[in-house]
Tab-separated table of C-alpha atoms in Angstrom:
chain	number	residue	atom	x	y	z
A	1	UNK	CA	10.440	119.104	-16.330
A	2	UNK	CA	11.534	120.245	-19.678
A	3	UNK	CA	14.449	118.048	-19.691
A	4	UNK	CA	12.056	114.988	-18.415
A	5	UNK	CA	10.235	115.774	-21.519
A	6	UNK	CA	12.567	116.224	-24.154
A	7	UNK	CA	13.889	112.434	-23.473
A	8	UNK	CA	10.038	110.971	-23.841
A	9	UNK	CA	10.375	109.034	-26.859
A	10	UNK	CA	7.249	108.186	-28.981
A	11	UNK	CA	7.615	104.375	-28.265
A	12	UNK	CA	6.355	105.078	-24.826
A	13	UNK	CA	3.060	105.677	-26.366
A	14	UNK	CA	2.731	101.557	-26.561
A	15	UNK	CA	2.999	101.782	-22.562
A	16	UNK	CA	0.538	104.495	-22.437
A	17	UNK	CA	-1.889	102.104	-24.312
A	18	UNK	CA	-1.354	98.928	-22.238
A	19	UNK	CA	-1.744	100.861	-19.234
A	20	UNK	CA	-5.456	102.173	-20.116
A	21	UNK	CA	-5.829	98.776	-21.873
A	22	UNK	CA	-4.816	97.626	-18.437
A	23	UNK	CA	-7.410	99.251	-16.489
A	24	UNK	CA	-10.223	97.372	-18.172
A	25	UNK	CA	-8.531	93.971	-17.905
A	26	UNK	CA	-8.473	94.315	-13.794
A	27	UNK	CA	-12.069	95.977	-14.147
A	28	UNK	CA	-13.592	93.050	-13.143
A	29	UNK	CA	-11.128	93.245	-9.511
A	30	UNK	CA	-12.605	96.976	-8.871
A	31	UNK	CA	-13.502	100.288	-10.480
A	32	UNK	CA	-10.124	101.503	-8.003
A	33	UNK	CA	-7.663	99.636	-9.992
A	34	UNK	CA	-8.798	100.839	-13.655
A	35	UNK	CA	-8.626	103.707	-12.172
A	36	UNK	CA	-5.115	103.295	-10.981
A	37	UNK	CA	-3.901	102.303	-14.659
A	38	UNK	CA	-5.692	104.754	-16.118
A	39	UNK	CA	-4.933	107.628	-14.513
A	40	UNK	CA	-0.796	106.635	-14.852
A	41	UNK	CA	-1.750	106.437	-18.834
A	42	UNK	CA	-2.959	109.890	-18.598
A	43	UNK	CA	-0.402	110.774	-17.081
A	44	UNK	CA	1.996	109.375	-19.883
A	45	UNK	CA	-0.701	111.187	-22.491
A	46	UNK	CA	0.235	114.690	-21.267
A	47	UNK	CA	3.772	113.720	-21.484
A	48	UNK	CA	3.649	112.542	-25.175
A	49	UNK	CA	1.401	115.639	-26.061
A	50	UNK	CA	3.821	117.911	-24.506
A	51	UNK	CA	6.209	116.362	-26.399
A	52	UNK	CA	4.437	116.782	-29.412
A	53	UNK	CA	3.885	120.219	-28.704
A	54	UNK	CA	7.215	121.253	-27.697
A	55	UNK	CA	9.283	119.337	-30.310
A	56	UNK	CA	7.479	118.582	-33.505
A	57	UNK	CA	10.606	118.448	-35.545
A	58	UNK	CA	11.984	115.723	-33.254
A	59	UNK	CA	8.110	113.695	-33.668
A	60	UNK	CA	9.169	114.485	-37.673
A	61	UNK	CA	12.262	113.272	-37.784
A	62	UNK	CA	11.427	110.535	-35.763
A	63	UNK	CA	8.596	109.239	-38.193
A	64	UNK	CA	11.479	108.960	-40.708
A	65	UNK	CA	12.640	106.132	-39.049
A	66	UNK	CA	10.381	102.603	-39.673
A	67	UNK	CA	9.942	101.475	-36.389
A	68	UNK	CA	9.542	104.464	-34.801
A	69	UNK	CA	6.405	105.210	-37.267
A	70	UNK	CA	5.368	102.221	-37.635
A	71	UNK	CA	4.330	102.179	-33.413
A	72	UNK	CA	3.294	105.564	-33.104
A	73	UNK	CA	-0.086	104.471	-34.233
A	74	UNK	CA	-0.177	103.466	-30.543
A	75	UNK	CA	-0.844	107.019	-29.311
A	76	UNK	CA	-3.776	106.765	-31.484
A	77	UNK	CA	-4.938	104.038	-29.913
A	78	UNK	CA	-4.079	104.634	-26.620
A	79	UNK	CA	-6.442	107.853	-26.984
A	80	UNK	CA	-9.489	106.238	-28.192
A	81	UNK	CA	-8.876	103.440	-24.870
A	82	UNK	CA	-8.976	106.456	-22.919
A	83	UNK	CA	-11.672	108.369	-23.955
A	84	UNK	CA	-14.302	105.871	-22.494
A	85	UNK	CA	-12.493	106.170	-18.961
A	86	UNK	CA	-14.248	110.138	-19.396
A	87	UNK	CA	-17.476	108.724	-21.313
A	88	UNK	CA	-19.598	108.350	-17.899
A	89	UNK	CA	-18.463	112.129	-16.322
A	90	UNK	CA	-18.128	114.033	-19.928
A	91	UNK	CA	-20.491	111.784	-22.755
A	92	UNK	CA	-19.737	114.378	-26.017
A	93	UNK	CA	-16.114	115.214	-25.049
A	94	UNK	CA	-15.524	111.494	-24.450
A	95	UNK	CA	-16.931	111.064	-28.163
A	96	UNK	CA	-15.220	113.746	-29.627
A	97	UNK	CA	-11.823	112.650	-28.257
A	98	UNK	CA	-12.498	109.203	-29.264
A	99	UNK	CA	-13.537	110.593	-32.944
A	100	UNK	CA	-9.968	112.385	-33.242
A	101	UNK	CA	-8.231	109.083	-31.810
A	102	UNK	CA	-9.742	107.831	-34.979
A	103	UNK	CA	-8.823	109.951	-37.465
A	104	UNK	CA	-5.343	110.590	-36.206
A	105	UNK	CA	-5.318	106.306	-36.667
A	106	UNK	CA	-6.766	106.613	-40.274
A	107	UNK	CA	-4.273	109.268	-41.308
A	108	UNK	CA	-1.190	107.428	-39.968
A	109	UNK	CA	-2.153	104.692	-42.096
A	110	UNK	CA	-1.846	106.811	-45.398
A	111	UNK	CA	1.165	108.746	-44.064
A	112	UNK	CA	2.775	105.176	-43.742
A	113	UNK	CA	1.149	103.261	-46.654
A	114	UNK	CA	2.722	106.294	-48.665
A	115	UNK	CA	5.966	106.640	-47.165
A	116	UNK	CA	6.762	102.663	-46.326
A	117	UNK	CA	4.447	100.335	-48.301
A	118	UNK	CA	4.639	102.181	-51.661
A	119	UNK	CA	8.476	102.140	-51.703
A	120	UNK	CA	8.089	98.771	-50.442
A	121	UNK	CA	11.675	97.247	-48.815
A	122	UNK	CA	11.497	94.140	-47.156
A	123	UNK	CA	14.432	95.313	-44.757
A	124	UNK	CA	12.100	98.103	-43.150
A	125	UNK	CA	9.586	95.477	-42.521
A	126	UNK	CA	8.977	94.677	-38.617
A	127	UNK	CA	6.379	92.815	-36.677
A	128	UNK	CA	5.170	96.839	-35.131
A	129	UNK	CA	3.830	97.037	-39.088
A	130	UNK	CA	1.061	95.102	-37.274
A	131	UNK	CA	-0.033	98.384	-35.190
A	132	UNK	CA	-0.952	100.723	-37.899
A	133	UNK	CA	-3.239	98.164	-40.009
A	134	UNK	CA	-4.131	95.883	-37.523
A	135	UNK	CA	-4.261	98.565	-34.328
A	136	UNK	CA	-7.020	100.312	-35.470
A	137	UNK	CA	-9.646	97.638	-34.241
A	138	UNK	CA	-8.888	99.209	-31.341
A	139	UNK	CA	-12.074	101.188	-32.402
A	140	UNK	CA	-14.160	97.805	-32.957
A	141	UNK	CA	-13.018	97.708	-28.998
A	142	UNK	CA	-14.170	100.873	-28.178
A	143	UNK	CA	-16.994	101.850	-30.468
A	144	UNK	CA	-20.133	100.303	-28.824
A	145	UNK	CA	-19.515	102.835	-25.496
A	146	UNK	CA	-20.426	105.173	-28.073
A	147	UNK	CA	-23.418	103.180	-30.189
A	148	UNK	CA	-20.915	102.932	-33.377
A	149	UNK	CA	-21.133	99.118	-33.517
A	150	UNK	CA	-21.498	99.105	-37.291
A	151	UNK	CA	-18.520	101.520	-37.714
A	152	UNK	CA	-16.700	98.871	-35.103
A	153	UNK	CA	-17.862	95.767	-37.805
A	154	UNK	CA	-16.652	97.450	-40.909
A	155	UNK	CA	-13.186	98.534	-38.944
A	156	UNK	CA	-13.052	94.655	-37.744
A	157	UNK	CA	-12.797	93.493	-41.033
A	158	UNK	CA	-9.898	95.795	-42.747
A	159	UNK	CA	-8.085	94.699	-39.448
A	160	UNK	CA	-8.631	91.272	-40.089
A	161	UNK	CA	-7.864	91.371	-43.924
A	162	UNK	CA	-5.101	93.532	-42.812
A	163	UNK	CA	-3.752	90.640	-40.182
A	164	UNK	CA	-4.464	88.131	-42.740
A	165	UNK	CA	-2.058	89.944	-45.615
A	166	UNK	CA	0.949	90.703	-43.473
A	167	UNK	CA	1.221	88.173	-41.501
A	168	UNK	CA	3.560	85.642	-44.121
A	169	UNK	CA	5.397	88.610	-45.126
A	170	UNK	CA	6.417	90.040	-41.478
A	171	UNK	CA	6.996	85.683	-40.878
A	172	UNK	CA	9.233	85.975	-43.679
A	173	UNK	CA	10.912	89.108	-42.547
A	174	UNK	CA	11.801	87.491	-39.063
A	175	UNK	CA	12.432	83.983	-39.950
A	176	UNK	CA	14.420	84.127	-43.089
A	177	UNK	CA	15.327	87.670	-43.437
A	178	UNK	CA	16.350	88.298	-40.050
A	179	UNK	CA	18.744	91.358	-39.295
A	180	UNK	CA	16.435	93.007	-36.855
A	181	UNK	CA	18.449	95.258	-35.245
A	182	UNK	CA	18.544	94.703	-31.239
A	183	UNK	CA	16.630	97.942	-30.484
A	184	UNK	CA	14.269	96.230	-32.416
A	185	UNK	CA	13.902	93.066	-31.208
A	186	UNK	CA	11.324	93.823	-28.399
A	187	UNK	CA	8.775	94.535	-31.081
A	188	UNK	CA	8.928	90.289	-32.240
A	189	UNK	CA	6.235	90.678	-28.815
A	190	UNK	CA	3.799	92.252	-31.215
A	191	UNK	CA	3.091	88.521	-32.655
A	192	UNK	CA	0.339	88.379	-30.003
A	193	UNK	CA	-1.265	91.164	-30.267
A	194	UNK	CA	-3.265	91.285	-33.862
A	195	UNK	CA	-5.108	88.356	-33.530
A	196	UNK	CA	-6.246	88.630	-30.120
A	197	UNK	CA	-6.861	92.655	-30.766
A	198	UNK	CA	-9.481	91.108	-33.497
A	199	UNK	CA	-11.420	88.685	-31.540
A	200	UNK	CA	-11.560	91.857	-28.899
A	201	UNK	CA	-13.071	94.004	-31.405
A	202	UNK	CA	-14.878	91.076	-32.792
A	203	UNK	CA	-16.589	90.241	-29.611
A	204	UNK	CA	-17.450	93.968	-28.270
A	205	UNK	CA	-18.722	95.062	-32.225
A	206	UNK	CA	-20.579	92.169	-33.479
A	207	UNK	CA	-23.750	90.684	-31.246
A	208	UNK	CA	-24.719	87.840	-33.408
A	209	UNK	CA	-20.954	85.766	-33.413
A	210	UNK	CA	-19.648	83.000	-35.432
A	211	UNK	CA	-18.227	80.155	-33.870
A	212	UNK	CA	-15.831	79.968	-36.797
A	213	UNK	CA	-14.420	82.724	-36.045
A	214	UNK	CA	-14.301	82.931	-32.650
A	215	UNK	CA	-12.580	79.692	-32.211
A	216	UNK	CA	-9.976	80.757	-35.124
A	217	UNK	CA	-8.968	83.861	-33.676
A	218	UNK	CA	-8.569	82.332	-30.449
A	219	UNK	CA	-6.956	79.740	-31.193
A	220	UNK	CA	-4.199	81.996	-33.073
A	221	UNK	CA	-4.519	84.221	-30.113
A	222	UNK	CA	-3.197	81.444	-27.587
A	223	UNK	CA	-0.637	79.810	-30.083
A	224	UNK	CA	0.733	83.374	-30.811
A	225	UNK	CA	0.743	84.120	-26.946
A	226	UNK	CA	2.845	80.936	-26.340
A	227	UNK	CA	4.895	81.493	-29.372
A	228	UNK	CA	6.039	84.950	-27.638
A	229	UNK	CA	6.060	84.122	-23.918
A	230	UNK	CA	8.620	81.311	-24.844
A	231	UNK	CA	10.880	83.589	-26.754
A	232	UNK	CA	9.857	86.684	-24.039
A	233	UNK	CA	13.284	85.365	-21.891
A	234	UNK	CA	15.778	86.125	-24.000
A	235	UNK	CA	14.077	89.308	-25.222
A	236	UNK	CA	13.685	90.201	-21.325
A	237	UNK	CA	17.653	90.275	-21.453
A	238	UNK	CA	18.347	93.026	-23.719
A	239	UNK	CA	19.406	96.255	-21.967
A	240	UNK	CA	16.180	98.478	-21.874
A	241	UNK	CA	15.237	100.319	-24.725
A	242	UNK	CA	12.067	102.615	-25.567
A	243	UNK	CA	10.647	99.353	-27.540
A	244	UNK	CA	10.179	98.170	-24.535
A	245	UNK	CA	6.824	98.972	-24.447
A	246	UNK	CA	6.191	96.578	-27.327
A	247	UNK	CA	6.249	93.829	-24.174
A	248	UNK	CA	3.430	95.420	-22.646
A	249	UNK	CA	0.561	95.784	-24.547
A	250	UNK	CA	0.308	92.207	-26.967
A	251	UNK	CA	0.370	90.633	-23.677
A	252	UNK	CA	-2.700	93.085	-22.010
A	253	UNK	CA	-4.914	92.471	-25.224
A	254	UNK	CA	-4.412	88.912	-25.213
A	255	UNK	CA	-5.689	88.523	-21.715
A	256	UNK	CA	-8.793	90.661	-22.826
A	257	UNK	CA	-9.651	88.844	-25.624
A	258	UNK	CA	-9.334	85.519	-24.282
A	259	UNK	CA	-11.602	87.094	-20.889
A	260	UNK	CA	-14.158	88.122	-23.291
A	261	UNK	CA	-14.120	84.495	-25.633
A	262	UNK	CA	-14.482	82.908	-21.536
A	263	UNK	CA	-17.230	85.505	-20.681
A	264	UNK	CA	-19.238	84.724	-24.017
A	265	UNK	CA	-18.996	81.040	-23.797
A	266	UNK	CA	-20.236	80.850	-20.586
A	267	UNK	CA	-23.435	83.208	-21.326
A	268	UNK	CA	-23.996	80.967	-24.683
A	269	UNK	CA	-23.673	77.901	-22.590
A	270	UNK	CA	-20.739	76.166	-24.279
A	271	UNK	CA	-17.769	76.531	-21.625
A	272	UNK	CA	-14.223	75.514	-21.327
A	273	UNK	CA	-13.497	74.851	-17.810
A	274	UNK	CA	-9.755	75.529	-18.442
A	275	UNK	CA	-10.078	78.768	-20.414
A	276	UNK	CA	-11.135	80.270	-16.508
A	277	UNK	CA	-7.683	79.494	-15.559
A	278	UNK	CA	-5.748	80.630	-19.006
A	279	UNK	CA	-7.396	83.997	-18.150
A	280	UNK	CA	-6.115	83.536	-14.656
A	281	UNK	CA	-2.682	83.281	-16.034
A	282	UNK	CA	-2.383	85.324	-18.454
A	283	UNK	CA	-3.483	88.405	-16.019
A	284	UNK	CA	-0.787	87.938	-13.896
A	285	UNK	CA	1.388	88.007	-16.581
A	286	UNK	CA	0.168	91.066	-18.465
A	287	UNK	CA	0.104	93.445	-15.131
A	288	UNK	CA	3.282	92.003	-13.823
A	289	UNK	CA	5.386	92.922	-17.036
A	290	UNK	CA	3.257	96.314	-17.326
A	291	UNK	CA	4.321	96.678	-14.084
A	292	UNK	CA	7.480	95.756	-14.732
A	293	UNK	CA	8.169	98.292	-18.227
A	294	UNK	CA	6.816	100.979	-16.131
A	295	UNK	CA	9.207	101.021	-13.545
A	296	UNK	CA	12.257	100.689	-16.200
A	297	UNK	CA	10.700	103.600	-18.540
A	298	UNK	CA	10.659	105.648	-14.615
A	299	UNK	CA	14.190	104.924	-14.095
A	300	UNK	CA	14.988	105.608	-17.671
A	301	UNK	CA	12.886	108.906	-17.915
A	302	UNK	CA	14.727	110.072	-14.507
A	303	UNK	CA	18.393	109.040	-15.411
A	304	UNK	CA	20.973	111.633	-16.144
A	305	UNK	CA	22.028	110.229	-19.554
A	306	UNK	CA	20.397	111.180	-22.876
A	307	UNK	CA	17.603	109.211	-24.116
A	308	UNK	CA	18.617	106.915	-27.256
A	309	UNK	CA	17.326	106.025	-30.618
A	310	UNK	CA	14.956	103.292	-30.643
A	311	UNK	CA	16.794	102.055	-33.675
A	312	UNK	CA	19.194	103.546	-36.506
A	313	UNK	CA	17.869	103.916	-39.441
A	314	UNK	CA	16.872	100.790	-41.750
A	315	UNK	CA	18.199	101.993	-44.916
């Protein structure tokens, strides 16, 4: 066991997330599957925290590196998701868990605003930037279960500023910079995720919607989606890394998103026949390649060989 945990790398936290994000995008199939997600991100929780536990100066030096920090803000997430799986058995826990998930968010974005942003080089700039500004509407997800809708609104917005300022500089960074390392590459996936992780938290946090908005962030949503799923091929043939897991969750959110923007149109009276069949779609495709990073982070997690660095360092 200790050896199983010293090769967990902090990248796998991005699994853990899309697994309980997972859960409440088959929710609608039966209480049994969420469970089934959820309880295999739990699983992957205890991991990570054991990790954390039982090599801190490995978590340190990791942070050093720009990818590496710049997803671990997925642990964050992936622990507020979580915490309303317990909010029906164990209401104040839930809430206090999902409070820390919060503040462990808020404080990775200084650590990294400090450390990447303020010695600003264009070189250590990669689409997983995304997850620390942008991830945090992750609360605006979660924050009704727990009667925070405000809190959810004002989070919404720096998300969606957020979104708004970095997308034309990570553009820039991919298409005319380039050099993105191959352990890197998975994490051009996270494209997909910031605008449809807005028009989540949008839809869950606000009750009076605008249509404006709603139709721009889905829109966005579905282009970025296709934008991704046609480049997801030749990403699919890179030998696994632990950015992997950046496959798994832009796809899980965008299928959320888009199954909440169905859900509300049809309630308001205004749907799109189609969108019932893009949700379709793009459910099979988020389980099947959450399925599918699972099984190669198993095998990885259970070879003999030492686990490798998600990238060197960008320098």
């Amino acid at each position: 066991m200790g050896q199983l945990i010293k090769k967990v790398p902090i990248p796998m936290a991005g699994l853990m997330l899309a697994l309980a994000a997972t859960g409440n995008l088959v929710l609608s199939y039966g209480e049994v599957y969420r469970n089934i997600f959820g309880s295999v991100s739990a699983f992957l929780l205890l991991l990570l925290v054991a990790k954390i536990i039982t090599d801190p100066k490995g978590i340190v030096e990791g942070l050093q590196n720009p990818v590496v920090a710049s997803v671990s803000p997925t642990f964050s997430m992936g622990v507020m998701i979580l915490s309303t799986y317990l909010k029906p058995y164990y209401p104040v826990i839930a809430q206090g868990i999902w409070i820390f998930g919060l503040a462990l968010h808020s404080l990775l974005i200084v650590y990294f605003t400090k450390k990447y942003i303020l010695s600003f080089n264009i070189k250590k700039v990669f689409p997983s930037y995304f997850v620390v500004y942008v991830g945090i509407v992750v609360a605006s997800v979660t924050a009704p279960v727990y009667g925070l809708a405000q809190l959810g609104q004002y989070i919404f917005w720096f998300g969606f500023i957020s979104y708004l300022i970095l997308l034309p500089i990570v553009l820039y960074r991919v298409i005319k910079v380039k050099e993105i390392p191959e352990p890197a590459m998975p994490t051009i996936t996270i494209f997909a995720a910031p605008a449809s992780l807005c028009l989540a938290g949008y839809m869950n946090s606000f009750q009076t919607k605008n249509m404006t908005i709603v139709g721009f962030l889905a829109l966005v949503s579905l282009v970025s989606l296709v934008a991704v799923l046609i480049y997801m091929p030749k990403l699919l043939k890179l030998k696994f890394y632990p950015s992997y897991s950046a496959f798994t969750f832009p796809l899980v959110i965008s299928g959320i998103s888009i199954k909440l923007t169905n859900g509300f149109l049809n309630n308001s009276n205004q749907s799109i026949s189609m969108l019932k069949y893009v949700v379709r779609v793009e459910e099979i495709i988020a389980v099947a390649i959450v399925v599918y990073v699972l099984i190669k982070y198993g095998l990885f997690l259970l070879a003999k060989e030492e686990a490798k660095a998600v990238v060197k360092p960008v320098r």
